[in-house]
Each structure stands twice: as structure tokens, then as C-alpha cells.
Tab-separated table of C-alpha atoms in Angstrom:
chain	number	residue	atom	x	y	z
A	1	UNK	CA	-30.957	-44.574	16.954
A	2	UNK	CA	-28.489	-44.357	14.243
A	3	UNK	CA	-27.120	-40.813	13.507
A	4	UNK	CA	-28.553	-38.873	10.863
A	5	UNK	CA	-25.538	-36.098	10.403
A	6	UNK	CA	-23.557	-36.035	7.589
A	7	UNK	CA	-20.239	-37.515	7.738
A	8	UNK	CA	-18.030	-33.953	7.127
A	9	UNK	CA	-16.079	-34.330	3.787
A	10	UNK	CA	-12.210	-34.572	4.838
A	11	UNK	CA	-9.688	-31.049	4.255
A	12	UNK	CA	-8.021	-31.346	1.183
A	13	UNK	CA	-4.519	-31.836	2.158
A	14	UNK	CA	-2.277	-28.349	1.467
A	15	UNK	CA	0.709	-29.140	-1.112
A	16	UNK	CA	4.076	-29.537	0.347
A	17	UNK	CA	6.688	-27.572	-1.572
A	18	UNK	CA	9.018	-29.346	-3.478
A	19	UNK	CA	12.648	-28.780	-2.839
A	20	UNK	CA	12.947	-27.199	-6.304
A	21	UNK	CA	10.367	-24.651	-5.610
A	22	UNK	CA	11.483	-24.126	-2.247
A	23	UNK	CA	14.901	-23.286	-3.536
A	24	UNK	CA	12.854	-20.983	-6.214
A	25	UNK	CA	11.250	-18.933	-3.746
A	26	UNK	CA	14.347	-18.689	-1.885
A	27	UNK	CA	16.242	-17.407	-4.341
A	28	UNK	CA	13.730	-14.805	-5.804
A	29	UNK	CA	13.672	-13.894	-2.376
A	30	UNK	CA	16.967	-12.967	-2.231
A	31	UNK	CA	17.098	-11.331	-5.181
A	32	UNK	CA	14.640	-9.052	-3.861
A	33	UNK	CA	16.388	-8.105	-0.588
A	34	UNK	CA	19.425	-7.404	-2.864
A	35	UNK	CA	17.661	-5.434	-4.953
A	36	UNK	CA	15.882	-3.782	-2.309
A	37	UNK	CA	19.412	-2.763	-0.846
A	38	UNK	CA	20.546	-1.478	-4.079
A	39	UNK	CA	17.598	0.652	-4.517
A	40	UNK	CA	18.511	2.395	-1.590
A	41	UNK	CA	22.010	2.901	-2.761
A	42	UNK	CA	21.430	3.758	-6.088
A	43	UNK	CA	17.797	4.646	-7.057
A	44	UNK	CA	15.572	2.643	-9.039
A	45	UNK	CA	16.637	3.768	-12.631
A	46	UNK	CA	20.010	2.656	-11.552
A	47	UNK	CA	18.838	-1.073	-11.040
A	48	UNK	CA	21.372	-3.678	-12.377
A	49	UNK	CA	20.578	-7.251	-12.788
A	50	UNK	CA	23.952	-8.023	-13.592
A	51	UNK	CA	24.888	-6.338	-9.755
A	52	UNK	CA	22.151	-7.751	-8.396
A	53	UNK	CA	23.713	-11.437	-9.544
A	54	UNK	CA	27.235	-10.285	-8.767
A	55	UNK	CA	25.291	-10.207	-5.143
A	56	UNK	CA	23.804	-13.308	-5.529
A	57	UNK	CA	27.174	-14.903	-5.943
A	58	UNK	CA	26.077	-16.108	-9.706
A	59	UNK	CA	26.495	-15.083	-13.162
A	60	UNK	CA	24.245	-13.301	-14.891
A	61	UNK	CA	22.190	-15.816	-16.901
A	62	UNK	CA	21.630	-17.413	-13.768
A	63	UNK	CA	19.602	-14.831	-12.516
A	64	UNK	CA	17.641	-14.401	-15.964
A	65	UNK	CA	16.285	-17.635	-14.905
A	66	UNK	CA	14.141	-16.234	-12.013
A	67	UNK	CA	14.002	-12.263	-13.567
A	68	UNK	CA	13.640	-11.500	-17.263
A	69	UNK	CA	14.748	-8.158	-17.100
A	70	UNK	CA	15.205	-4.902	-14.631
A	71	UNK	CA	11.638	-4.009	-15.242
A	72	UNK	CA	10.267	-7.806	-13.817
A	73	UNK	CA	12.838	-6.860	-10.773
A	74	UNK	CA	11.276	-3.416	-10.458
A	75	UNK	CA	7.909	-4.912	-10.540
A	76	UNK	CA	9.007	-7.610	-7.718
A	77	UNK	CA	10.131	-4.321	-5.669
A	78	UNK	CA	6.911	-2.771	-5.865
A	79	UNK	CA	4.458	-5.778	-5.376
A	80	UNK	CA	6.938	-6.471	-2.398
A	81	UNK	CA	6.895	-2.867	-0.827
A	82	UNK	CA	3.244	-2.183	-1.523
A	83	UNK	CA	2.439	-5.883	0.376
A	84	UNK	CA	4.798	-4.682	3.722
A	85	UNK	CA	3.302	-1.298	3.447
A	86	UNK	CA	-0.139	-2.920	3.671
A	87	UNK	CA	0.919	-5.160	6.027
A	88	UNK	CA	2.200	-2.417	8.174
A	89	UNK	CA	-1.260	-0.744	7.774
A	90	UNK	CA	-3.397	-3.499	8.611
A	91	UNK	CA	-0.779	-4.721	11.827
A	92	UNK	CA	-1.470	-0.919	13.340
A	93	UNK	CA	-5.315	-0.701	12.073
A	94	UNK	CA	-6.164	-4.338	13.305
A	95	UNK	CA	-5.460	-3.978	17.448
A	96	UNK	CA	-8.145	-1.162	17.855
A	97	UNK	CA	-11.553	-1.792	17.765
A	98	UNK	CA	-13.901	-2.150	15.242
A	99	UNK	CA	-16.059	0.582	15.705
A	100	UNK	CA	-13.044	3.146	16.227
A	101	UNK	CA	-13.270	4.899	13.371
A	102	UNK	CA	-11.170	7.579	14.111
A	103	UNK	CA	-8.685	5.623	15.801
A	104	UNK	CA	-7.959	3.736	12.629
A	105	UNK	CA	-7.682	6.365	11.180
A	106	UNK	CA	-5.056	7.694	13.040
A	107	UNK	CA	-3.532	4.590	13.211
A	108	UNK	CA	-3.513	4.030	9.435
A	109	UNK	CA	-2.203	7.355	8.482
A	110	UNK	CA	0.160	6.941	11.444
A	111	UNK	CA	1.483	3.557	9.974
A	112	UNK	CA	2.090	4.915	6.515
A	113	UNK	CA	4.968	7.466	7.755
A	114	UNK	CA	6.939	5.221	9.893
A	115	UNK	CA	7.021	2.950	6.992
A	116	UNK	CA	7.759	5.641	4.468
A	117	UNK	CA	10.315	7.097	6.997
A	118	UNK	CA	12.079	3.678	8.338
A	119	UNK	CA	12.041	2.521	4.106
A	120	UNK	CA	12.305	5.726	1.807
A	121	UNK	CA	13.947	4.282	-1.057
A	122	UNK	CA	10.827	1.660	-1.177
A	123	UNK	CA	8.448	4.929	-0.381
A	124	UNK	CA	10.203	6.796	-3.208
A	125	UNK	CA	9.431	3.764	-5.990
A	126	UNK	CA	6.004	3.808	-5.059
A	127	UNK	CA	5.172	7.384	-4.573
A	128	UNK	CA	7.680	8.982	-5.554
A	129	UNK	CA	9.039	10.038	-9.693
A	130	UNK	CA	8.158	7.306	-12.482
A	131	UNK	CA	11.471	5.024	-13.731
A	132	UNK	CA	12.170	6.097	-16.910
A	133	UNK	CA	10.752	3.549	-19.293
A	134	UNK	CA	8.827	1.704	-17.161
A	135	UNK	CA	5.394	0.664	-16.901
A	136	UNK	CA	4.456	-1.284	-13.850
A	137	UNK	CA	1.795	-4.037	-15.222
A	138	UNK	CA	-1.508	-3.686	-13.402
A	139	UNK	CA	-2.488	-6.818	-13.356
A	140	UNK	CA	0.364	-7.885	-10.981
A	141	UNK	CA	0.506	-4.185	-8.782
A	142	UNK	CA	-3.020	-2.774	-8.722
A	143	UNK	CA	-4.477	-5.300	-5.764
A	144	UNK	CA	-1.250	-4.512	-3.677
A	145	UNK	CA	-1.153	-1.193	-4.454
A	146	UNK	CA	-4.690	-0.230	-3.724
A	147	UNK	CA	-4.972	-2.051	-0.160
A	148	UNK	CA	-4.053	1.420	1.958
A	149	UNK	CA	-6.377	3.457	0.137
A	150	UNK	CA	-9.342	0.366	0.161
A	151	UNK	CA	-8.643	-0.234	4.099
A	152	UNK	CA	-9.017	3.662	4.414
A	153	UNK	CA	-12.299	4.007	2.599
A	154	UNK	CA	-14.217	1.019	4.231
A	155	UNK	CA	-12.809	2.504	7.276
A	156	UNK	CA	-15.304	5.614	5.945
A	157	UNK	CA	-17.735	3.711	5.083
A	158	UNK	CA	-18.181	1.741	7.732
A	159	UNK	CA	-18.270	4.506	10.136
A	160	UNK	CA	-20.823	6.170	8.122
A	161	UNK	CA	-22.925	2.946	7.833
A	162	UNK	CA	-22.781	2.950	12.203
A	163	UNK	CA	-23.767	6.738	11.774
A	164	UNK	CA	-20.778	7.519	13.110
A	165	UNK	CA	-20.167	10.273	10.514
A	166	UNK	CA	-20.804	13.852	11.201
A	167	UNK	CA	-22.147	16.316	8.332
A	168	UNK	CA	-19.312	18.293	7.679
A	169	UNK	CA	-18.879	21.863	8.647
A	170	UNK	CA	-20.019	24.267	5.398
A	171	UNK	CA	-22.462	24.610	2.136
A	172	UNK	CA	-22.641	21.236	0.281
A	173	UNK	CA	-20.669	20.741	-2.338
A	174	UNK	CA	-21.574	19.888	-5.857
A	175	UNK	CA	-20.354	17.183	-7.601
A	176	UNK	CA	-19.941	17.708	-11.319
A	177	UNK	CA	-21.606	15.395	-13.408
A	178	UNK	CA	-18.777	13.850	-15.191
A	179	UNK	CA	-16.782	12.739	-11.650
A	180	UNK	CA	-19.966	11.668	-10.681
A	181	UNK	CA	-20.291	9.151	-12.694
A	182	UNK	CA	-16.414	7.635	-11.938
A	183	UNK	CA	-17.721	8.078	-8.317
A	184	UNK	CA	-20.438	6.081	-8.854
A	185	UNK	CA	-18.093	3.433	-10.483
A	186	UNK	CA	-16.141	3.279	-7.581
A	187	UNK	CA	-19.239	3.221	-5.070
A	188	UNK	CA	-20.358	0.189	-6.789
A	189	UNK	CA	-17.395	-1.627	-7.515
A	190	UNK	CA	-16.622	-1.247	-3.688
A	191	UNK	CA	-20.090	-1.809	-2.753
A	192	UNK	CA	-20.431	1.893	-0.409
A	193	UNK	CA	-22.834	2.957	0.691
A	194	UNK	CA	-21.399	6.480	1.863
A	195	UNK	CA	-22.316	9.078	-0.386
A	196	UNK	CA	-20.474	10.470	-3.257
A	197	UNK	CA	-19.885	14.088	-1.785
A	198	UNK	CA	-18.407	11.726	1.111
A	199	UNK	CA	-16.191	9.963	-1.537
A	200	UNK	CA	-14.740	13.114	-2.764
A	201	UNK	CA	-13.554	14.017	0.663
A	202	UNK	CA	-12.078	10.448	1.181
A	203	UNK	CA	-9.799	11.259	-1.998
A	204	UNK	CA	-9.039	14.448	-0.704
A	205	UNK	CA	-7.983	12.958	2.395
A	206	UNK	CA	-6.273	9.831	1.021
A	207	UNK	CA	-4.232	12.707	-1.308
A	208	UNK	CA	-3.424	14.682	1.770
A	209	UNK	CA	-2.056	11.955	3.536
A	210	UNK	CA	0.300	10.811	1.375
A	211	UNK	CA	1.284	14.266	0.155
A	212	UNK	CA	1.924	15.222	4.016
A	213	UNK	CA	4.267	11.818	3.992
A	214	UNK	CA	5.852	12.412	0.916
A	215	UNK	CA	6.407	15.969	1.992
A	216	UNK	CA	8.752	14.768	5.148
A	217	UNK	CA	10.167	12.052	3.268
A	218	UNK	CA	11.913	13.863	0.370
A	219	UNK	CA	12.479	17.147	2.301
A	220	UNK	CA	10.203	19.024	1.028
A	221	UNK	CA	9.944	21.435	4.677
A	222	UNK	CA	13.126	22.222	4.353
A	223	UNK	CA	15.951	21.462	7.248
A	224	UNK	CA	14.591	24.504	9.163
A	225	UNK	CA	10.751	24.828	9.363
A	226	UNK	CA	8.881	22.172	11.766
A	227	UNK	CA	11.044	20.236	14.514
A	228	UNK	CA	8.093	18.789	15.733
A	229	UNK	CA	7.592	16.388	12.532
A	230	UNK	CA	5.476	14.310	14.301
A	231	UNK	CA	3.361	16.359	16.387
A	232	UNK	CA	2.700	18.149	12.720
A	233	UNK	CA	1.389	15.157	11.213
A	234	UNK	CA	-0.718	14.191	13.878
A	235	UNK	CA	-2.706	17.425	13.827
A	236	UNK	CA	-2.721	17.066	10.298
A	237	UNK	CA	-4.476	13.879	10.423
A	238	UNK	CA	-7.043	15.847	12.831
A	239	UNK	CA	-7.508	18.184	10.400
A	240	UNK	CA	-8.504	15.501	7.647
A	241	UNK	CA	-10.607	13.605	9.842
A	242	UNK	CA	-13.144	16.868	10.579
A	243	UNK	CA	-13.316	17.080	6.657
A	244	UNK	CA	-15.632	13.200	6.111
A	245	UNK	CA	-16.765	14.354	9.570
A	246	UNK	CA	-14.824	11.933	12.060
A	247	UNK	CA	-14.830	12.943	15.648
């Protein structure tokens, strides 16, 4: 009998690069990696384009051909650092099991500062004090810069959806009525199902986190207080777990 199945409709064929744009992405990759080394030298409100192309081997203009300004290179610098530090994440996160919640956890926080420590000037434009004049344009850095905090919170709610959630230790909280309408903005937008109070506790923790990290990374302990650096983050993280009830 003659077959019945449908003939499968053939992959559209992926575009090859041209050498123009190849040599386009090339070279606005290497103007990031310069200007990544020169934020570490000199601090983002410091950033050049004219040393960036003295670099590059080029004159000026040539560079204004691939970067209008220092604040399209700044925002190249933080779409590319928020991108490695979710890549980071996600490489740590991804090897343990699904339903690990607390693992991930640990691994995600864990990930976050030995990025922030092994790339501080990168750590310092994202978390660190705003560039003078600058306004980083959200449609370009929100999706990057939100993937930590999104992998962390779907790590919460997943865990609460397997019931893998303890109630946390004390009274209840109440949640005023004003945040709880933003929380119920962000509930639906990220289609959770853990409860608000929960959500609360997930900022508090995502907050922590980074305020432990940025704590170690610009000094803030002082040269003299914990040797064990590590050891103190780790029983940090234990600490933040018990608060959204993680074993």
C-alpha cells in the first residue's frame, strides 16, 4: 500500500555569514575585550573610545563605525558581562539534577562569586556605583540582566510546585497591599505559582546574595575580619535557603 505520512517539510537552511559581517562581529568583538581590559584599569567613567581605537590599531572614526559613543561601549560591556555571568550561572546550575533544589541553589549563588571575584571590574559595572551620565537602555540590558535572578526564582518555584518547600520557621508575614499588587505583577508575568509571602523572601534572598558578593568584592569586611571567605558564604547561603524553606 502506498504510504499515507506526510512528506516532512525540509529545514530552512541557516544563513552563512558574509565576510563583511564576519569581519563586523570580529571587530566589535574586539572592541569589547579592549574595553573590557580598560575597565579594569581605569573604571568605567574613565572609558575612552579614542584608547579603545588606539588599541584597535585604528583611528578614531574608524571605531565610530561599530560604537557611536562611550555610552553604546558601556552598554556592549554590560550586555556582555551580564550574558557570561548568566552563562556562568546556568554552566554550574545545569550538571545537578532537576529536582535539587537546594543544590542549585548553592550552586547558583556559588557561581555568582567566583565570577564576581575572578572579573570585579565587570562585577563593579553591573552591581556596583552608576557611571555618571549614563543610562543603560532597557530594552537592550533588562533580558540579560534579569537571567540570575529569573533562574533563581523558578528554581523556587519549582521546588515549591514538587512540594519541596518547607513553611518557614515563625508568624506569617503580611504583605502590604500596595507590594502586593507589584507581587502579583511579577507572579503573573512569570507565571508562579509560589505564593507572594514566598516571593518576598525570594527578593530578600536574591538581595542577600548579591549584597554578601558585593560585600567581598569591594572590601567591604575589611583586610582583618573573616579568613575563611568562602566557608562564610557558604553558610550564608544556608542561612538564606531556611528563609523560602529549602532543606
Amino acid at each position: 500500500m502506498p504510504s499515507t505520512a506526510k512528506p516532512q517539510a525540509a529545514k530552512p537552511e541557516s544563513k552563512v555569514p558574509t565576510p563583511r559581517e564576519r569581519a563586523r562581529a570580529q571587530t566589535i568583538a574586539d572592541i569589547v575585550r579592549i574595553g573590557r581590559s580598560h575597565l579594569a584599569l581605569h573604571g568605567a567613567a574613565a572609558l575612552s573610545l579614542r584608547a579603545v581605537a588606539r588599541d584597535l590599531g585604528v583611528v578614531s572614526s574608524a571605531v565610530y563605525r561599530y560604537v557611536e559613543n562611550r555610552d553604546e561601549l558601556l552598554t556592549l560591556l554590560l550586555v556582555d558581562a551580564y550574558n557570561e555571568l548568566g552563562d556562568a550561572v546556568d554552566a554550574a546550575v545545569d550538571v545537578l539534577p532537576e529536582g535539587d533544589f537546594t543544590g542549585r541553589f548553592h550552586a547558583l549563588g556559588h557561581a555568582v562569586r567566583n565570577w564576581a571575584l575572578r572579573e570585579p571590574a565587570c562585577y563593579a559595572l553591573l552591581f556596583g556605583s552608576p557611571v555618571p551620565g549614563y543610562r543603560a537602555p532597557g530594552e537592550l540590558t533588562t533580558v540579560p540582566g534579569t537571567r540570575v535572578v529569573y533562574r533563581m526564582v523558578r528554581n523556587f518555584d519549582a521546588a515549591y510546585r514538587a512540594g519541596a518547600l518547607a513553611a518557614p520557621a515563625g508568624p506569617a508575614v503580611v504583605v502590604p497591599g500596595t507590594l502586593s499588587r507589584d507581587l502579583a505583577a511579577i507572579r503573573s508575568g512569570l507565571g508562579l505559582e509560589v505564593p507572594e509571602e514566598l516571593v518576598t523572601r525570594g527578593v530578600l534572598i536574591w538581595t542577600s546574595v548579591f549584597g554578601a558578593v558585593s560585600f567581598e568584592v569591594f572590601g567591604q569586611y575589611g583586610a582583618d575580619t573573616f579568613a575563611a571567605r568562602e566557608e562564610l558564604f557558604a553558610h550564608q547561603l544556608g542561612l538564606l535557603a531556611g528563609i523560602i524553606g529549602l532543606a
